[in-house]
Amino acid sequence: MKKYAKLLGLLAAAAYLASVTAGCSSSKGSSSDTAVTTEYTTSDTTAATVTANIPEPVRSISDTLPTPEELFTTKDISPPLVENDAEINLMGSKAEVEGTGVTIEGSTVTITSEGIYSISGELTNGQIIIDAPEASVHLKLNNVNITSGTSAPLLINDAKKTYITLEYNSVNSLTDGRSSIIPEESDIPDAALFSRDSLTINGGGTLNIKGNYCGIRSKDDIVLTGGELNITAGCDGIKAKDYVAVADGTFNITSGGDGIKASGKDETLPGFVYAEGGSFDICSMGDGIQAEGVFAAYGGDFRITTAGGNDLSEGYKNTDKDINSADIGSSRKELHEVFGGEAPRSRKGIKAGAELYINGGTFSIDSADDAFNSNGSAFIGGKADITLSAGDDGIHSDISISVSGGTVEIFNAREGFESAVMDISGGSINIFADDDGLNAGDGSHASHKDVPIEGVSIVFSGGTYYANVLGGDAIDSNGDITILGGDITAVGPEHNMNSALDCTGVFIVSGGTLVATGYHDMADRPSLSSTQYSASLGFDKVFEAGTPFVLEDESGKELYRYAPQHSYDHVVISTPLLEKGKTYRAYAGDGGEESSFSFTVSEMTTCLGPQNFMDQFE
């Protein structure tokens, strides 16, 4: 197995320089630029040098994981079409076998040799044990029903590899009837299906699992390539040490702990969860999916609710008619009973210790905490289709968030994205948040001060971004903001304590389209060191939500029209259509005397009307 690559090298800022003070200067710390320079092409196709703090891209470590060919062998996916070595018939309190490699003692069936074993029937209080060191054992379950009140109904005690095939159209069940507490450090099997070695489940049947402990647990890896698993567990639903890898199948999990978990803490190979297919409906009291190392998805359909879902019943919700809050998350919202302890403190939708990598799949998550959380970096791209509702952040990453494709719809959250670095180069993002839409900070005390933080930045170079916030800033960076491209719409709150834009460091615009609406008292605007022209327009009156803002050229041709969803008295607009030396008219509503401006572009940012109240101190 390959070792994980080390994460990251954020490019630190080299120095801060004083910006141009003539004309319309930037506010709230935006009067400083870093000395890192990159050459870009401006909207009028002339080359220009942009001074901005743009970190080096954070490298993904998902490519250090095993390949699909390594994770899913032919035998993992397709059961062998050969004769069985033994036929095991379960009969209530006893069993009988035809073939070799099996011993039976009362209601305990022990498999001791490598081979293929077909099992059918019912054990009312019994157990199947695999004790075949270094052997490859294949179980075919055909309408098997096992209940045990003393141990794991299906225990893989010693084997090199075990394959469990759910025979086509069969319905199988494992019920763990134990109710005593198992000490945390004990070696007692704590799952209805417990394996000490590598485990694969495949086939076209159903497996129902119920118990107070884990549903399925392996102290090695778990590979899932087919079948329908319905799991109700007082602890974790599916838990592996090394990894959980899913190619196909249906997984309905209700758990008092985490839904799916890869818990290995080996520094060279932390546990990971990998999915390239499958349908997941998870209702958990803990994290929906938790990987100590990497969560990587290239496909799959995920519906997850944690701890009953977000608690923002009075929060700010997306009013898009195509989205219904009841349709976000698992089909089940109940608070499941936790066996043997208190409810888990971590209640995130999907949590990764090193990296969250999503390059496909559909995600619908309603979480009591963050919907997506990474202690390292988060990458979203491909054709991923994501809908989130969160009690805290929609997406939180300690280091960086990169979006290069897909769609992200954050229906309801306290904050949309939170990370030190955000790189948006593609895709479509829509955020409705109680607080900030994007919040770039490093989590330090400095993030709460009006001082730029080196290495903290938001960079737009493509895609579509829309944020609508109730109380905070639509885009908030405790470092820099750089816009190289993209279509960006920021709708600020309906009060003057926050704004659509808040940049503590350097705010550079050199491409794309930006429109930001809100109240002028805390409004920010692009720095004069930008290379694309902008206008910062403060009106003498507040316009109601839905009142259109219009930009026209000097001939009266309409260049831009937008009707904000919140009331506003201030607009920042930057577009390649603004050209130096040309005259424009901008107005809101009916375009009367107190609601219109006529201006000729001269400085990089043209300021008219009331601006940020901090201007008086500059």
Coordinates of C-alpha atoms in Angstrom, one line a residue:
M1 CA 0.0 0.0 0.0
K2 CA 1.3 3.4 -0.8
K3 CA 2.2 6.0 1.8
Y4 CA 0.3 9.3 1.9
A5 CA 2.0 12.3 0.5
K6 CA 2.5 15.2 2.8
L7 CA 0.0 17.9 2.5
L8 CA 0.5 21.4 1.4
G9 CA 2.7 24.3 1.0
L10 CA 0.9 27.5 1.3
L11 CA 2.7 30.3 -0.3
A12 CA 3.4 32.9 2.4
A13 CA 3.1 36.6 1.6
A14 CA 6.4 38.2 1.0
A15 CA 5.7 41.8 2.1
Y16 CA 3.0 44.4 2.3
L17 CA 3.2 47.6 0.2
A18 CA 1.2 50.8 0.4
S19 CA -1.4 51.1 -2.3
V20 CA -2.2 54.1 -4.4
T21 CA -3.9 56.7 -2.2
A22 CA -5.3 58.9 -5.0
G23 CA -8.9 58.7 -6.0
C24 CA -11.0 55.9 -4.5
S25 CA -8.8 53.9 -2.1
S26 CA -9.7 50.6 -0.6
S27 CA -11.0 50.3 2.9
K28 CA -10.7 48.1 5.9
G29 CA -7.1 47.2 5.4
S30 CA -7.3 46.9 1.6
S31 CA -4.7 49.6 1.2
S32 CA -1.9 47.0 1.3
D33 CA -0.7 44.6 -1.4
T34 CA 1.7 41.7 -1.2
A35 CA 4.8 41.4 -3.3
V36 CA 3.9 38.1 -4.9
T37 CA 3.3 39.0 -8.6
T38 CA 1.7 37.0 -11.4
E39 CA 1.1 38.2 -15.0
Y40 CA -2.5 38.1 -16.3
T41 CA -4.3 39.4 -19.2
T42 CA -6.8 42.2 -18.5
S43 CA -10.2 42.6 -20.1
D44 CA -8.9 45.0 -22.8
T45 CA -6.3 42.2 -23.8
T46 CA -3.3 44.2 -22.6
A47 CA -0.8 42.4 -20.4
A48 CA -0.6 43.7 -16.8
T49 CA 1.1 42.7 -13.7
V50 CA -1.2 41.9 -10.8
T51 CA 0.1 42.1 -7.2
A52 CA -1.7 39.6 -5.1
N53 CA -1.2 36.9 -2.5
I54 CA -2.2 33.7 -4.5
P55 CA -1.1 30.5 -2.7
E56 CA 0.4 27.6 -4.6
P57 CA -2.3 25.0 -5.3
V58 CA -2.6 22.4 -2.5
R59 CA -1.9 19.0 -4.0
S60 CA -4.5 16.2 -3.6
I61 CA -3.3 13.1 -1.8
S62 CA -6.2 11.0 -3.1
D63 CA -4.0 9.7 -5.9
T64 CA -1.8 8.0 -3.3
L65 CA -4.7 5.6 -2.5
P66 CA -4.8 2.1 -4.1
T67 CA -6.1 2.0 -7.6
P68 CA -9.7 0.6 -8.3
E69 CA -8.0 -2.5 -9.7
E70 CA -6.2 -3.0 -6.4
L71 CA -9.3 -2.3 -4.3
F72 CA -11.7 -4.4 -6.3
T73 CA -10.5 -7.7 -7.7
T74 CA -12.5 -9.9 -10.1
K75 CA -13.3 -12.2 -7.1
D76 CA -14.5 -9.2 -5.1
I77 CA -17.1 -8.3 -7.7
S78 CA -18.0 -11.7 -9.3
P79 CA -18.5 -14.8 -7.1
P80 CA -16.8 -17.9 -8.6
L81 CA -19.0 -20.2 -10.7
V82 CA -17.7 -23.5 -9.2
E83 CA -19.1 -26.3 -7.0
N84 CA -19.4 -25.8 -3.3
D85 CA -17.1 -27.6 -0.9
A86 CA -19.9 -28.0 1.6
E87 CA -23.6 -27.4 2.1
I88 CA -24.6 -26.2 5.6
N89 CA -28.2 -26.5 6.7
L90 CA -29.2 -24.5 9.8
M91 CA -32.1 -26.0 11.7
G92 CA -33.1 -24.0 14.8
S93 CA -30.9 -25.2 17.6
K94 CA -28.7 -27.4 15.5
A95 CA -27.1 -27.8 12.1
E96 CA -26.0 -30.4 9.6
V97 CA -23.4 -30.4 6.9
E98 CA -22.7 -32.3 3.7
G99 CA -19.1 -31.9 2.7
T100 CA -15.8 -31.2 4.4
G101 CA -14.0 -28.4 6.3
V102 CA -16.8 -27.9 8.9
T103 CA -17.3 -29.0 12.5
I104 CA -20.6 -28.6 14.3
E105 CA -21.1 -28.5 18.1
G106 CA -24.7 -27.9 19.1
S107 CA -25.7 -24.6 17.4
T108 CA -22.2 -23.5 16.7
V109 CA -20.9 -24.1 13.2
T110 CA -17.1 -23.7 12.7
I111 CA -15.4 -23.6 9.3
T112 CA -11.8 -24.7 9.5
S113 CA -10.6 -25.0 5.9
E114 CA -10.3 -23.0 2.7
G115 CA -13.3 -23.5 0.4
I116 CA -16.7 -22.4 -0.7
Y117 CA -19.6 -23.0 1.7
S118 CA -23.3 -22.6 0.9
I119 CA -25.4 -21.9 4.0
S120 CA -29.2 -21.8 4.4
G121 CA -31.7 -22.1 7.2
E122 CA -32.1 -20.6 10.7
L123 CA -30.2 -20.7 14.0
T124 CA -32.4 -19.4 16.9
N125 CA -29.4 -19.0 19.3
G126 CA -26.3 -20.0 17.5
Q127 CA -23.2 -18.8 15.7
I128 CA -21.1 -19.4 12.6
I129 CA -17.4 -19.1 13.2
I130 CA -14.6 -19.1 10.6
D131 CA -11.3 -20.3 12.1
A132 CA -9.1 -21.1 9.1
P133 CA -5.7 -19.4 9.4
E134 CA -4.2 -18.1 6.1
A135 CA -7.2 -19.5 4.2
S136 CA -9.5 -17.9 1.7
V137 CA -13.1 -18.7 2.7
H138 CA -16.2 -18.0 0.6
L139 CA -19.7 -18.1 2.2
K140 CA -22.8 -18.1 0.1
L141 CA -25.8 -17.0 2.2
N142 CA -29.2 -18.2 0.9
N143 CA -32.0 -17.2 3.2
V144 CA -29.9 -17.4 6.4
N145 CA -31.3 -16.2 9.7
I146 CA -29.0 -16.3 12.7
T147 CA -29.6 -14.9 16.2
S148 CA -27.1 -15.0 19.1
G149 CA -27.4 -13.8 22.6
T150 CA -23.8 -14.6 23.6
S151 CA -21.5 -13.5 20.8
A152 CA -21.3 -12.2 17.2
P153 CA -23.8 -14.3 15.1
L154 CA -21.2 -14.4 12.3
L155 CA -17.6 -14.4 13.6
I156 CA -14.5 -14.4 11.3
N157 CA -12.0 -15.3 13.9
D158 CA -9.0 -16.2 11.7
A159 CA -8.7 -16.2 7.9
K160 CA -6.6 -14.6 5.3
K161 CA -9.7 -13.4 3.4
T162 CA -13.4 -14.0 3.6
Y163 CA -16.0 -13.4 0.9
I164 CA -19.7 -13.3 1.7
T165 CA -22.0 -13.6 -1.3
L166 CA -25.7 -12.8 -0.8
E167 CA -27.4 -15.2 -3.2
Y168 CA -29.7 -13.5 -5.7
N169 CA -33.2 -12.7 -4.2
S170 CA -32.3 -14.2 -0.9
V171 CA -33.1 -12.4 2.4
N172 CA -30.6 -13.0 5.2
S173 CA -30.5 -11.6 8.7
L174 CA -28.0 -11.5 11.6
T175 CA -29.4 -10.4 15.0
D176 CA -27.0 -9.7 17.9
G177 CA -29.1 -10.1 21.1
R178 CA -26.4 -9.2 23.6
S179 CA -27.1 -6.3 26.0
S180 CA -24.1 -6.2 28.3
I181 CA -21.5 -3.4 27.9
I182 CA -18.3 -4.4 26.2
P183 CA -15.2 -2.7 27.6
E184 CA -13.6 -0.4 25.0
E185 CA -10.2 -2.1 25.1
S186 CA -11.7 -5.6 25.1
D187 CA -11.0 -8.1 22.3
I188 CA -14.6 -9.3 22.5
P189 CA -16.2 -9.2 19.1
D190 CA -18.4 -6.1 19.2
A191 CA -20.5 -6.5 16.0
A192 CA -23.2 -8.8 14.6
L193 CA -20.8 -9.5 11.7
F194 CA -17.2 -9.4 13.1
S195 CA -14.0 -10.1 11.2
R196 CA -10.4 -10.0 12.4
D197 CA -9.3 -10.1 8.7
S198 CA -10.1 -8.8 5.2
L199 CA -13.8 -9.0 4.3
T200 CA -15.8 -8.7 1.1
I201 CA -19.6 -8.6 0.7
N202 CA -21.1 -9.0 -2.7
G203 CA -24.1 -10.6 -4.5
G204 CA -27.7 -9.8 -5.4
G205 CA -29.5 -10.5 -2.1
T206 CA -30.4 -8.7 1.1
L207 CA -28.6 -8.8 4.5
N208 CA -30.5 -7.4 7.5
I209 CA -28.4 -6.7 10.6
K210 CA -29.6 -5.6 14.0
G211 CA -27.7 -5.3 17.3
N212 CA -26.6 -3.0 20.2
Y213 CA -23.0 -3.0 19.1
C214 CA -21.6 -2.4 15.6
G215 CA -23.4 -3.8 12.6
I216 CA -20.3 -4.9 10.6
R217 CA -16.8 -4.6 11.8
S218 CA -13.4 -5.6 10.4
K219 CA -10.0 -5.2 12.0
D220 CA -8.7 -5.2 8.5
D221 CA -10.6 -3.9 5.4
I222 CA -14.1 -4.1 4.2
V223 CA -14.9 -4.2 0.4
L224 CA -18.6 -3.9 -0.7
T225 CA -19.5 -4.6 -4.3
G226 CA -23.2 -5.6 -4.2
G227 CA -26.3 -6.6 -2.4
E228 CA -28.6 -4.6 -0.1
L229 CA -27.5 -4.1 3.5
N230 CA -30.0 -2.9 6.1
I231 CA -28.2 -2.1 9.3
T232 CA -29.6 -1.0 12.7
A233 CA -26.8 -0.6 15.3
G234 CA -26.4 0.9 18.7
C235 CA -22.8 1.9 17.8
D236 CA -21.2 2.2 14.3
G237 CA -23.0 0.8 11.3
I238 CA -20.0 -0.3 9.3
K239 CA -16.5 0.0 10.8
A240 CA -13.1 -1.1 9.4
K241 CA -9.6 -0.4 10.5
D242 CA -7.7 -0.1 7.2
Y243 CA -10.5 1.0 4.7
V244 CA -14.0 0.7 3.5
A245 CA -14.2 0.5 -0.3
V246 CA -17.5 0.5 -2.2
A247 CA -18.1 -0.3 -5.8
D248 CA -21.9 -1.0 -5.7
G249 CA -24.7 -2.0 -3.5
T250 CA -27.5 -0.4 -1.4
F251 CA -26.8 0.6 2.2
N252 CA -29.5 1.7 4.6
I253 CA -27.9 2.4 8.0
T254 CA -29.4 3.6 11.3
S255 CA -26.7 3.9 14.0
G256 CA -26.1 5.3 17.5
G257 CA -22.5 6.0 16.5
D258 CA -21.0 6.7 13.0
G259 CA -22.7 5.4 9.9
I260 CA -19.6 4.2 8.1
K261 CA -16.1 4.5 9.7
A262 CA -12.5 3.8 8.8
S263 CA -10.7 4.1 12.1
G264 CA -7.0 3.2 11.4
K265 CA -4.6 5.7 12.8
D266 CA -1.3 4.4 11.3
E267 CA 0.6 7.5 10.3
T268 CA 1.7 5.8 7.0
L269 CA -1.8 4.7 6.2
P270 CA -4.7 6.3 8.0
G271 CA -8.0 4.6 7.4
F272 CA -9.8 5.7 4.3
V273 CA -13.3 5.4 2.7
Y274 CA -13.5 5.1 -1.1
A275 CA -16.6 5.0 -3.2
E276 CA -17.1 4.8 -6.9
G277 CA -20.8 3.7 -6.7
G278 CA -23.5 2.5 -4.4
S279 CA -26.6 4.0 -2.8
F280 CA -26.3 5.2 0.8
D281 CA -29.1 6.2 3.2
I282 CA -27.5 6.9 6.5
C283 CA -29.2 8.2 9.7
S284 CA -26.6 8.4 12.5
M285 CA -26.1 10.0 15.9
G286 CA -22.4 10.5 15.1
D287 CA -20.7 11.3 11.8
G288 CA -22.5 9.9 8.7
I289 CA -19.1 8.8 7.2
Q290 CA -15.8 9.2 9.0
A291 CA -12.4 8.5 7.6
E292 CA -9.3 8.9 9.7
G293 CA -7.4 9.6 6.5
V294 CA -9.1 10.3 3.2
F295 CA -12.7 10.2 2.0
A296 CA -12.7 9.8 -1.8
A297 CA -15.8 9.6 -4.0
Y298 CA -16.0 9.2 -7.7
G299 CA -19.6 8.2 -7.8
G300 CA -22.4 7.0 -5.6
D301 CA -25.7 8.4 -4.2
F302 CA -25.4 9.6 -0.6
R303 CA -28.3 10.6 1.6
I304 CA -27.2 11.4 5.2
T305 CA -28.7 12.9 8.3
T306 CA -26.7 13.2 11.5
A307 CA -28.2 13.7 15.0
G308 CA -31.6 14.6 13.6
G309 CA -30.3 17.2 11.2
N310 CA -29.5 20.9 11.6
D311 CA -31.1 23.0 14.3
L312 CA -31.5 26.1 12.2
S313 CA -35.3 25.9 12.2
E314 CA -35.4 29.7 12.3
G315 CA -32.4 30.1 10.1
Y316 CA -32.2 31.3 6.5
K317 CA -33.3 28.8 3.9
N318 CA -33.1 28.6 0.2
T319 CA -36.5 29.5 -1.3
D320 CA -35.9 27.8 -4.6
K321 CA -39.1 26.0 -5.4
D322 CA -37.2 23.0 -6.7
I323 CA -35.8 22.3 -3.2
N324 CA -37.7 21.0 -0.2
S325 CA -35.9 20.9 3.2
A326 CA -37.7 17.6 3.9
D327 CA -36.0 16.0 0.9
I328 CA -32.5 16.8 2.1
G329 CA -30.6 14.1 4.0
S330 CA -31.7 10.6 4.9
S331 CA -35.2 9.2 4.5
R332 CA -35.1 8.8 8.3
K333 CA -34.6 11.7 10.7
E334 CA -35.2 10.0 14.1
L335 CA -32.7 10.2 16.9
H336 CA -31.4 6.6 17.3
E337 CA -30.7 5.2 20.7
V338 CA -27.0 5.0 21.6
F339 CA -26.0 1.8 23.3
G340 CA -23.8 1.9 26.3
G341 CA -22.9 5.6 26.4
E342 CA -23.6 9.2 25.5
A343 CA -24.3 10.4 22.0
P344 CA -21.1 11.1 20.0
R345 CA -19.8 14.6 20.1
S346 CA -18.9 14.7 16.4
R347 CA -22.0 14.8 14.3
K348 CA -20.7 15.8 10.8
G349 CA -22.1 14.6 7.5
I350 CA -18.8 13.4 6.1
K351 CA -15.6 13.9 8.0
A352 CA -12.0 13.2 6.8
G353 CA -8.9 13.5 8.9
A354 CA -6.5 14.3 6.0
E355 CA -8.5 15.0 2.8
L356 CA -12.0 15.1 1.4
Y357 CA -12.0 14.4 -2.3
I358 CA -15.2 14.4 -4.3
N359 CA -15.0 14.0 -8.1
G360 CA -18.5 12.6 -8.7
G361 CA -21.6 11.3 -7.1
T362 CA -24.8 12.8 -5.6
F363 CA -24.8 14.1 -2.0
S364 CA -27.8 15.2 0.0
I365 CA -26.7 15.9 3.6
D366 CA -28.6 17.3 6.6
S367 CA -26.2 17.5 9.6
A368 CA -26.2 18.8 13.1
D369 CA -22.7 20.0 12.7
D370 CA -20.6 20.6 9.5
A371 CA -22.0 18.8 6.4
F372 CA -18.4 18.3 5.0
N373 CA -15.4 18.5 7.2
S374 CA -11.7 18.0 6.6
N375 CA -8.8 18.4 8.9
G376 CA -6.7 18.8 5.8
S377 CA -8.0 19.9 2.4
A378 CA -11.2 19.5 0.5
F379 CA -11.5 19.1 -3.3
I380 CA -14.8 19.2 -5.3
G381 CA -14.9 18.6 -9.0
G382 CA -16.1 16.5 -11.9
K383 CA -19.9 16.0 -12.0
A384 CA -20.5 16.0 -8.3
D385 CA -24.0 17.1 -7.4
I386 CA -24.1 18.4 -3.8
T387 CA -27.0 19.7 -1.6
L388 CA -26.2 20.5 2.0
S389 CA -28.0 21.7 5.1
A390 CA -25.9 22.1 8.2
G391 CA -26.1 23.2 11.8
D392 CA -22.6 24.8 11.4
D393 CA -20.6 25.0 8.2
G394 CA -21.7 23.6 4.8
I395 CA -18.0 22.8 4.0
H396 CA -15.2 23.3 6.5
S397 CA -11.6 22.5 5.9
D398 CA -8.6 23.5 8.1
I399 CA -6.3 24.1 5.1
S400 CA -8.0 24.7 1.8
I401 CA -11.2 24.2 -0.2
S402 CA -10.9 23.8 -4.0
V403 CA -13.9 23.7 -6.3
S404 CA -13.2 23.0 -10.0
G405 CA -16.5 21.5 -11.1
G406 CA -19.9 20.1 -10.2
T407 CA -22.7 21.9 -8.4
V408 CA -22.8 22.8 -4.7
E409 CA -26.1 24.0 -3.2
I410 CA -26.0 24.9 0.5
F411 CA -29.6 25.2 1.4
N412 CA -29.2 26.3 5.0
A413 CA -26.0 26.7 7.1
R414 CA -24.4 29.1 9.6
E415 CA -21.6 29.6 7.2
G416 CA -21.2 28.2 3.6
F417 CA -17.5 27.6 3.2
E418 CA -14.9 28.0 6.0
S419 CA -11.1 27.5 5.4
A420 CA -7.8 29.3 5.3
V421 CA -7.6 29.2 1.5
M422 CA -10.4 28.9 -1.1
D423 CA -9.8 28.3 -4.8
I424 CA -12.9 28.4 -7.0
S425 CA -12.0 27.7 -10.6
G426 CA -15.2 26.1 -11.9
G427 CA -18.6 24.6 -11.1
S428 CA -21.7 26.2 -9.7
I429 CA -22.0 27.3 -6.1
N430 CA -25.2 28.6 -4.4
I431 CA -25.0 29.5 -0.7
F432 CA -27.8 30.6 1.7
A433 CA -26.3 31.2 5.1
D434 CA -27.1 32.7 8.5
D435 CA -23.6 34.2 8.8
D436 CA -20.9 34.3 6.1
G437 CA -21.1 32.8 2.6
L438 CA -17.4 32.3 2.4
N439 CA -15.2 32.8 5.4
A440 CA -11.4 32.6 4.9
G441 CA -9.4 32.5 8.1
D442 CA -6.9 30.3 9.8
G443 CA -8.8 29.8 13.1
S444 CA -6.3 31.9 15.1
H445 CA -7.1 34.9 17.3
A446 CA -5.8 37.1 14.5
S447 CA -8.9 36.0 12.4
H448 CA -10.9 38.2 14.7
K449 CA -8.7 41.3 14.2
D450 CA -8.6 43.9 11.5
V451 CA -5.2 42.8 10.4
P452 CA -4.5 40.7 7.2
I453 CA -3.3 37.2 7.8
E454 CA -0.5 35.9 5.6
G455 CA -1.5 32.8 3.6
V456 CA -5.2 33.4 3.9
S457 CA -7.0 34.1 0.7
I458 CA -10.0 33.6 -1.6
V459 CA -9.2 33.2 -5.3
F460 CA -11.9 33.1 -8.1
S461 CA -10.8 32.1 -11.6
G462 CA -13.9 30.5 -13.0
G463 CA -17.3 29.0 -12.4
T464 CA -20.4 30.6 -10.9
Y465 CA -20.7 31.8 -7.3
Y466 CA -23.9 33.1 -5.6
A467 CA -24.2 33.8 -1.9
N468 CA -27.2 35.2 0.0
V469 CA -26.6 35.8 3.7
L470 CA -28.8 36.8 6.6
G471 CA -26.4 38.2 9.1
G472 CA -22.8 38.1 8.0
D473 CA -20.7 38.8 4.8
A474 CA -21.4 37.1 1.5
I475 CA -17.6 37.0 0.9
D476 CA -15.3 37.5 3.9
S477 CA -11.5 37.1 3.8
N478 CA -9.2 37.8 6.8
G479 CA -6.5 37.8 4.1
D480 CA -6.8 38.6 0.4
I481 CA -9.4 38.3 -2.3
T482 CA -8.4 37.8 -5.9
I483 CA -10.8 37.6 -8.8
L484 CA -9.3 36.4 -12.1
G485 CA -12.5 35.1 -13.6
G486 CA -15.9 33.7 -12.9
D487 CA -19.4 35.0 -12.4
I488 CA -19.8 36.2 -8.8
T489 CA -22.9 37.5 -7.1
A490 CA -22.8 38.5 -3.5
V491 CA -26.0 39.5 -1.6
G492 CA -25.3 41.1 1.8
P493 CA -27.5 41.3 4.8
E494 CA -30.4 43.8 5.3
H495 CA -28.5 45.7 8.0
N496 CA -25.3 47.9 8.3
M497 CA -23.3 45.7 10.6
N498 CA -21.9 43.5 7.8
S499 CA -21.7 43.7 4.1
A500 CA -21.6 41.8 0.8
L501 CA -17.8 42.1 0.7
D502 CA -15.3 42.1 3.5
C503 CA -11.5 41.9 2.7
T504 CA -8.9 42.6 5.4
G505 CA -6.0 42.3 3.0
V506 CA -5.7 43.0 -0.7
F507 CA -8.7 42.9 -3.0
I508 CA -7.7 42.4 -6.6
V509 CA -10.0 42.1 -9.6
S510 CA -8.5 41.4 -13.0
G511 CA -11.3 39.5 -14.7
G512 CA -14.7 38.0 -14.4
T513 CA -17.9 39.7 -13.4
L514 CA -18.7 40.8 -9.8
V515 CA -21.8 42.3 -8.5
A516 CA -22.2 42.8 -4.7
T517 CA -25.2 44.5 -3.0
G518 CA -25.8 45.5 0.6
Y519 CA -25.6 48.4 2.9
H520 CA -22.7 50.9 2.5
D521 CA -21.6 51.3 6.2
M522 CA -19.3 48.2 6.1
A523 CA -19.0 47.8 2.3
D524 CA -15.7 46.9 0.8
R525 CA -14.5 47.4 -2.7
P526 CA -11.6 46.3 -5.1
S527 CA -8.1 47.8 -4.6
L528 CA -6.7 50.4 -7.0
S529 CA -4.0 47.9 -7.9
S530 CA -6.6 45.8 -9.7
T531 CA -6.5 45.6 -13.5
Q532 CA -10.2 45.5 -14.3
Y533 CA -12.3 48.5 -13.7
S534 CA -15.0 48.6 -11.0
A535 CA -17.6 51.0 -9.6
S536 CA -18.6 51.4 -6.0
L537 CA -21.9 53.2 -5.8
G538 CA -23.6 54.4 -2.6
F539 CA -27.2 55.6 -3.0
D540 CA -29.0 58.1 -0.8
K541 CA -31.9 55.8 -0.1
V542 CA -32.5 52.1 0.6
F543 CA -34.2 50.1 -2.1
E544 CA -36.5 47.3 -1.4
A545 CA -35.6 43.7 -2.2
G546 CA -36.3 42.9 -5.8
T547 CA -35.6 46.5 -7.0
P548 CA -33.5 46.1 -10.1
F549 CA -30.0 47.7 -10.5
V550 CA -29.1 48.6 -14.0
L551 CA -25.8 49.6 -15.8
E552 CA -26.0 51.3 -19.2
D553 CA -23.4 52.7 -21.6
E554 CA -23.6 56.3 -22.8
S555 CA -25.9 55.4 -25.7
G556 CA -28.4 53.9 -23.2
K557 CA -27.7 50.3 -24.1
E558 CA -28.3 48.1 -21.1
L559 CA -25.1 46.3 -20.1
Y560 CA -26.2 44.6 -16.8
R561 CA -29.4 44.2 -14.8
Y562 CA -29.8 42.5 -11.5
A563 CA -32.6 42.5 -8.9
P564 CA -31.1 41.6 -5.5
Q565 CA -33.1 39.4 -3.1
H566 CA -32.3 41.8 -0.2
S567 CA -32.8 45.5 0.3
Y568 CA -29.7 47.6 -0.5
D569 CA -28.2 51.1 -0.7
H570 CA -24.8 50.1 -2.1
V571 CA -23.6 48.3 -5.2
V572 CA -20.1 47.2 -6.2
I573 CA -19.9 46.1 -9.9
S574 CA -16.8 45.0 -11.8
T575 CA -17.1 43.8 -15.4
P576 CA -14.9 43.7 -18.6
L577 CA -17.6 46.0 -20.1
L578 CA -16.3 49.0 -18.0
E579 CA -13.6 50.7 -20.0
K580 CA -11.4 53.7 -19.2
G581 CA -12.5 57.0 -20.6
K582 CA -16.0 55.9 -21.3
T583 CA -19.2 57.2 -19.7
Y584 CA -21.8 55.1 -18.0
R585 CA -25.1 55.5 -16.2
A586 CA -26.0 53.3 -13.3
Y587 CA -29.4 53.4 -11.5
A588 CA -31.7 51.5 -9.2
G589 CA -35.5 51.4 -9.4
D590 CA -37.0 54.2 -11.5
G591 CA -33.6 55.9 -12.0
G592 CA -34.7 59.1 -10.4
E593 CA -32.3 61.9 -9.2
E594 CA -31.5 60.1 -5.9
S595 CA -31.1 56.8 -7.4
S596 CA -28.9 57.2 -10.4
F597 CA -25.3 58.1 -11.3
S598 CA -23.5 59.2 -14.5
F599 CA -19.8 58.7 -14.4
T600 CA -16.7 58.5 -16.6
V601 CA -14.2 55.7 -15.8
S602 CA -10.8 57.1 -14.8
E603 CA -9.5 55.3 -11.7
M604 CA -9.5 51.5 -11.4
T605 CA -12.3 51.9 -8.9
T606 CA -14.8 54.7 -9.3
C607 CA -16.5 55.7 -6.0
L608 CA -19.7 57.7 -6.0
G609 CA -22.1 58.5 -3.1
P610 CA -21.9 57.3 0.5
Q611 CA -19.1 54.7 1.0
N612 CA -17.7 52.7 3.9
F613 CA -17.9 54.8 7.1
M614 CA -14.2 54.0 7.8
D615 CA -13.3 56.3 4.8
Q616 CA -13.4 59.3 7.1
F617 CA -10.4 57.9 9.0
E618 CA -8.2 57.3 6.0

